[in-house]
N, CA, C and O of each residue as an XYZ file, in Angstrom:
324
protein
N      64.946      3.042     -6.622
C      64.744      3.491     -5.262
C      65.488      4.805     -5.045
O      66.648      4.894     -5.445
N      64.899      5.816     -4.443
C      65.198      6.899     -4.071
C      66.431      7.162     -2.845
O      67.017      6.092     -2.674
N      66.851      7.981     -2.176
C      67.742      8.337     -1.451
C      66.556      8.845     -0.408
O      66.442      8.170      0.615
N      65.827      9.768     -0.544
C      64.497     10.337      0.252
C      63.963      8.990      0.206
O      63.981      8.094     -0.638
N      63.362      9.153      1.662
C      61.919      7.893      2.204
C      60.363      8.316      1.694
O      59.580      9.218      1.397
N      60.546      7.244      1.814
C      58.650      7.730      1.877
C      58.584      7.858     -0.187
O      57.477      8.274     -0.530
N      59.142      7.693     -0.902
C      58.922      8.326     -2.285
C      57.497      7.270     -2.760
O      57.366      6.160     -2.243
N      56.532      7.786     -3.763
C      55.659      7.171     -3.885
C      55.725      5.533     -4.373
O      55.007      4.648     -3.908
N      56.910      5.331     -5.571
C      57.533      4.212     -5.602
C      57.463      3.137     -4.763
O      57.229      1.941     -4.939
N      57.784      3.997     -3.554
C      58.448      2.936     -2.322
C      57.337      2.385     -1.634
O      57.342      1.352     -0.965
N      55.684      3.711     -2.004
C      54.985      2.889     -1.107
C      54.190      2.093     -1.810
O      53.761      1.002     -1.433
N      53.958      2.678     -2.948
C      53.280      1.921     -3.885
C      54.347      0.444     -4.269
O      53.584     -0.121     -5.053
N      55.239     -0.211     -4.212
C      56.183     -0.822     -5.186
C      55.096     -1.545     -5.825
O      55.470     -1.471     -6.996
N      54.268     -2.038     -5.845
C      54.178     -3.541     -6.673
C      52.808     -2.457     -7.661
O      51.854     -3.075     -8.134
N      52.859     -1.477     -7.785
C      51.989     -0.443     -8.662
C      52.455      0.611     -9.854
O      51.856      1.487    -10.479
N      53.808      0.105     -9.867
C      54.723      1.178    -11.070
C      53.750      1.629    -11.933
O      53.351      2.792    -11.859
N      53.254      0.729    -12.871
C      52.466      0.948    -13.961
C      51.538      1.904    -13.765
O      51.571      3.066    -14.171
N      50.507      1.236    -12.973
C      48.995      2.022    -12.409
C      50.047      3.601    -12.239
O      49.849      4.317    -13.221
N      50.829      4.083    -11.466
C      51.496      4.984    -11.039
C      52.007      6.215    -12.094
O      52.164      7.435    -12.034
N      52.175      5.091    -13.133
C      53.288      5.774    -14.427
C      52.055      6.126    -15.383
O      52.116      7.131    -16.092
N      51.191      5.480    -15.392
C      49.365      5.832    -15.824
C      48.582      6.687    -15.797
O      47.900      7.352    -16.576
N      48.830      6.554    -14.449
C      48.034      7.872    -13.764
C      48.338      9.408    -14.017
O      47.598     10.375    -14.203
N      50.124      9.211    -13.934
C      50.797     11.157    -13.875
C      50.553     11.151    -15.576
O      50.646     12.263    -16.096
N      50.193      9.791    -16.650
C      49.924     10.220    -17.578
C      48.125     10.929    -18.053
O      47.855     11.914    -18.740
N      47.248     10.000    -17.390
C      46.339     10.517    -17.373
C      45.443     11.430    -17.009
O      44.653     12.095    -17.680
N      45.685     11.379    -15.733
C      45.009     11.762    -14.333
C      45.609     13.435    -13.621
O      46.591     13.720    -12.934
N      44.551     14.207    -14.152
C      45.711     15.559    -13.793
C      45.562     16.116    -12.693
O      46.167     17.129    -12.343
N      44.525     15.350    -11.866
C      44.063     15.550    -10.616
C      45.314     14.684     -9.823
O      45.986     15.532     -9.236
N      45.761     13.604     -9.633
C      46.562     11.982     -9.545
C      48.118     13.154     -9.802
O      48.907     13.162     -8.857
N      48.363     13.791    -10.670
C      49.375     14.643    -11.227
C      49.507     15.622    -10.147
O      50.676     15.642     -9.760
N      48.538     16.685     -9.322
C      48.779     17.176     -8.325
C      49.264     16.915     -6.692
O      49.971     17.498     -5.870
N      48.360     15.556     -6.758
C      48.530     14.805     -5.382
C      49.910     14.352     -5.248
O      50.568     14.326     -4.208
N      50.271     14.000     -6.405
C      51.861     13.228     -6.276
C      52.588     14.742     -6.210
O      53.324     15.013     -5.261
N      52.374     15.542     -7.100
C      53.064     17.027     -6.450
C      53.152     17.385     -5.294
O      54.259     17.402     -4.755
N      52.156     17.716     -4.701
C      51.936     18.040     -3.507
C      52.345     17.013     -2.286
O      52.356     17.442     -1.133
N      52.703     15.550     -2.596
C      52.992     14.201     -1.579
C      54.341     14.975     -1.893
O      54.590     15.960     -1.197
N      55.177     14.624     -2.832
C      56.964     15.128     -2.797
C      57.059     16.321     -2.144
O      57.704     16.402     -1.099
N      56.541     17.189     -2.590
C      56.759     18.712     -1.492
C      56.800     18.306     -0.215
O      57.790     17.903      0.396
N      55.644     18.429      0.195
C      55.664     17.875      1.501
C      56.818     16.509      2.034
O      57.594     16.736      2.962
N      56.808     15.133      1.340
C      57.571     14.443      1.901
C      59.201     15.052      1.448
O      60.024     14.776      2.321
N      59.482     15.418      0.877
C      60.874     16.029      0.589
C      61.114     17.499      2.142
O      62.208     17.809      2.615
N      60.030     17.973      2.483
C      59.947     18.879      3.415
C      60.549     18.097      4.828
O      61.457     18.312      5.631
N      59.452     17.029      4.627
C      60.054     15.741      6.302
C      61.580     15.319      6.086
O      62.353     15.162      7.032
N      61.927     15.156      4.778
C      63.026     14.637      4.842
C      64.190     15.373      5.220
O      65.114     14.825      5.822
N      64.204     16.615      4.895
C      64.961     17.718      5.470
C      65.107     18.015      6.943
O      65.999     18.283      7.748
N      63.812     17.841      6.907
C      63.781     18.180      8.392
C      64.313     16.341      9.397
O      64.778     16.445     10.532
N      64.223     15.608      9.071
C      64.302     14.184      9.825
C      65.932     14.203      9.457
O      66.700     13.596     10.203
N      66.403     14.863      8.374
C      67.954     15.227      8.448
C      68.959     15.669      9.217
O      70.017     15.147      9.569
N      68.204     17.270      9.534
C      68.287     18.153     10.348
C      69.062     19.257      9.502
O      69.982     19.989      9.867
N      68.474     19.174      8.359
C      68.797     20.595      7.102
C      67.883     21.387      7.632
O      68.140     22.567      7.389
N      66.806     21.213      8.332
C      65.601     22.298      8.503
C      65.048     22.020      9.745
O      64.666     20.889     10.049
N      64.975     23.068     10.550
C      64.674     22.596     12.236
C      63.584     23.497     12.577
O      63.856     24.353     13.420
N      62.152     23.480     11.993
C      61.086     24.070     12.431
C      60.519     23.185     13.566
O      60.806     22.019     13.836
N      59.557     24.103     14.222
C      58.678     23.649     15.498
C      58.378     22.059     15.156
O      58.325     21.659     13.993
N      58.215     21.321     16.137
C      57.441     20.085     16.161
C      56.215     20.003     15.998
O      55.736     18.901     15.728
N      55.260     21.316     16.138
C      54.063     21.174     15.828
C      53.990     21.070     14.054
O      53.540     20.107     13.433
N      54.524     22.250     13.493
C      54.992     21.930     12.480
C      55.299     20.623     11.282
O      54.614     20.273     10.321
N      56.444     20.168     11.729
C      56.735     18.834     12.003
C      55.932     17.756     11.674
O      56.140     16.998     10.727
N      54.684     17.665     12.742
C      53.388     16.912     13.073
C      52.612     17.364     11.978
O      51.957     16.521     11.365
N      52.582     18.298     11.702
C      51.304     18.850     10.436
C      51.875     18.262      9.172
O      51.143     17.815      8.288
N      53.118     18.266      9.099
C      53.620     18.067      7.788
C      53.865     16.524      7.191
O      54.200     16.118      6.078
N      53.463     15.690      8.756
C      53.381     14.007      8.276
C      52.239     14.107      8.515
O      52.324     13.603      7.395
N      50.842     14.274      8.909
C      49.387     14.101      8.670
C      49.255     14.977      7.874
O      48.162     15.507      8.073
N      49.896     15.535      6.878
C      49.566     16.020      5.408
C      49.945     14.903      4.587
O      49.196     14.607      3.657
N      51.039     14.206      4.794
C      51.256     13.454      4.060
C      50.866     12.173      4.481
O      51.089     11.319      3.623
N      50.396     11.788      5.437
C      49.270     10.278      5.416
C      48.282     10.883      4.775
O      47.945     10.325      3.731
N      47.740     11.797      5.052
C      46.536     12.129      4.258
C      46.550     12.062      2.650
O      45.651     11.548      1.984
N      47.696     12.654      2.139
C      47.873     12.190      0.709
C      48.016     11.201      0.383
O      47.568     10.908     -0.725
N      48.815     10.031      1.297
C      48.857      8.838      0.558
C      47.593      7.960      0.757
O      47.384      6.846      0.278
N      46.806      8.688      1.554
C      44.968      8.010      1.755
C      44.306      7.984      0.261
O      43.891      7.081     -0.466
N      44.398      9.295      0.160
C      43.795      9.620     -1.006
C      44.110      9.625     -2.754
O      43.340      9.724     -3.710
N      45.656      9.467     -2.661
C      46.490      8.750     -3.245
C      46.231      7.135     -3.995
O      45.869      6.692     -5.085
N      46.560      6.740     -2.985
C      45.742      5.384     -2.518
C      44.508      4.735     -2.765
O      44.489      3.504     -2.768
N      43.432      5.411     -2.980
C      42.289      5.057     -3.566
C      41.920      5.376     -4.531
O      40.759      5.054     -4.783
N      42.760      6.241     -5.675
C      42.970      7.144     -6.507
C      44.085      5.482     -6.942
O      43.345      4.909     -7.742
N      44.660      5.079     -6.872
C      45.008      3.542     -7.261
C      44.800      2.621     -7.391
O      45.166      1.961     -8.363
N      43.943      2.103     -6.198
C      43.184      1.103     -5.826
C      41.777      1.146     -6.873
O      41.170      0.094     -7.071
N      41.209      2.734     -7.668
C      39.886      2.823     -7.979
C      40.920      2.255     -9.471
O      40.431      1.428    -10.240
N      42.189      2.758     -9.685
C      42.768      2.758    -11.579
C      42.884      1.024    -11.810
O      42.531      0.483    -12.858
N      43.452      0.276    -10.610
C      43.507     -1.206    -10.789
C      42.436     -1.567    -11.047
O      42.465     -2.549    -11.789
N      41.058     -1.104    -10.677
C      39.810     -2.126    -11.374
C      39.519     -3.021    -10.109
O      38.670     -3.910    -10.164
C-alpha cells in the first residue's frame, strides 16, 4: 500500500496479477496507468496543499481520473476473461 490515495493497487486490490500482466503486455494498459499516476499524484498534492491551483482545475483533474479508472477498468475486467 502506497502513502498517495487512489494508487491503482488500492483500487484494483483483489487484481494484482491481471495488473502486473497487463504493464507487462499491454502497451496501451502501460499508458493509462501512466497517465492515472500523473494525474492522481497531481490530486494528491494538491488535497495536501503542496499545490493550490483553481478549483476548476482541481475538478478537471479528478474527472480525468474517474475517467481513467473507467477505462482502466474494462481494460481489466476484458484481461480476467
Amino acid at each position: 500500500m502506497s502513502n498517495t490515495p487512489h494508487v491503482l493497487a488500492d483500487v484494483f486490490p483483489e487484481d494484482h496479477s491481471v495488473l502486473h500482466k497487463l504493464k507487462l503486455a499491454n502497451p496501451h494498459f502501460v499508458t493509462l496507468s501512466d497517465r492515472y499516476h500523473e494525474v492522481n499524484d497531481e490530486i494528491h498534492r494538491i488535497d495536501a496543499g503542496i499545490d493550490t491551483p483553481s478549483d476548476d482545475y482541481a475538478e478537471t483533474l479528478k474527472k480525468m481520473r474517474l475517467a481513467l479508472v473507467d477505462e482502466i477498468s474494462g481494460i481489466v475486467s476484458a484481461a480476467k476473461g
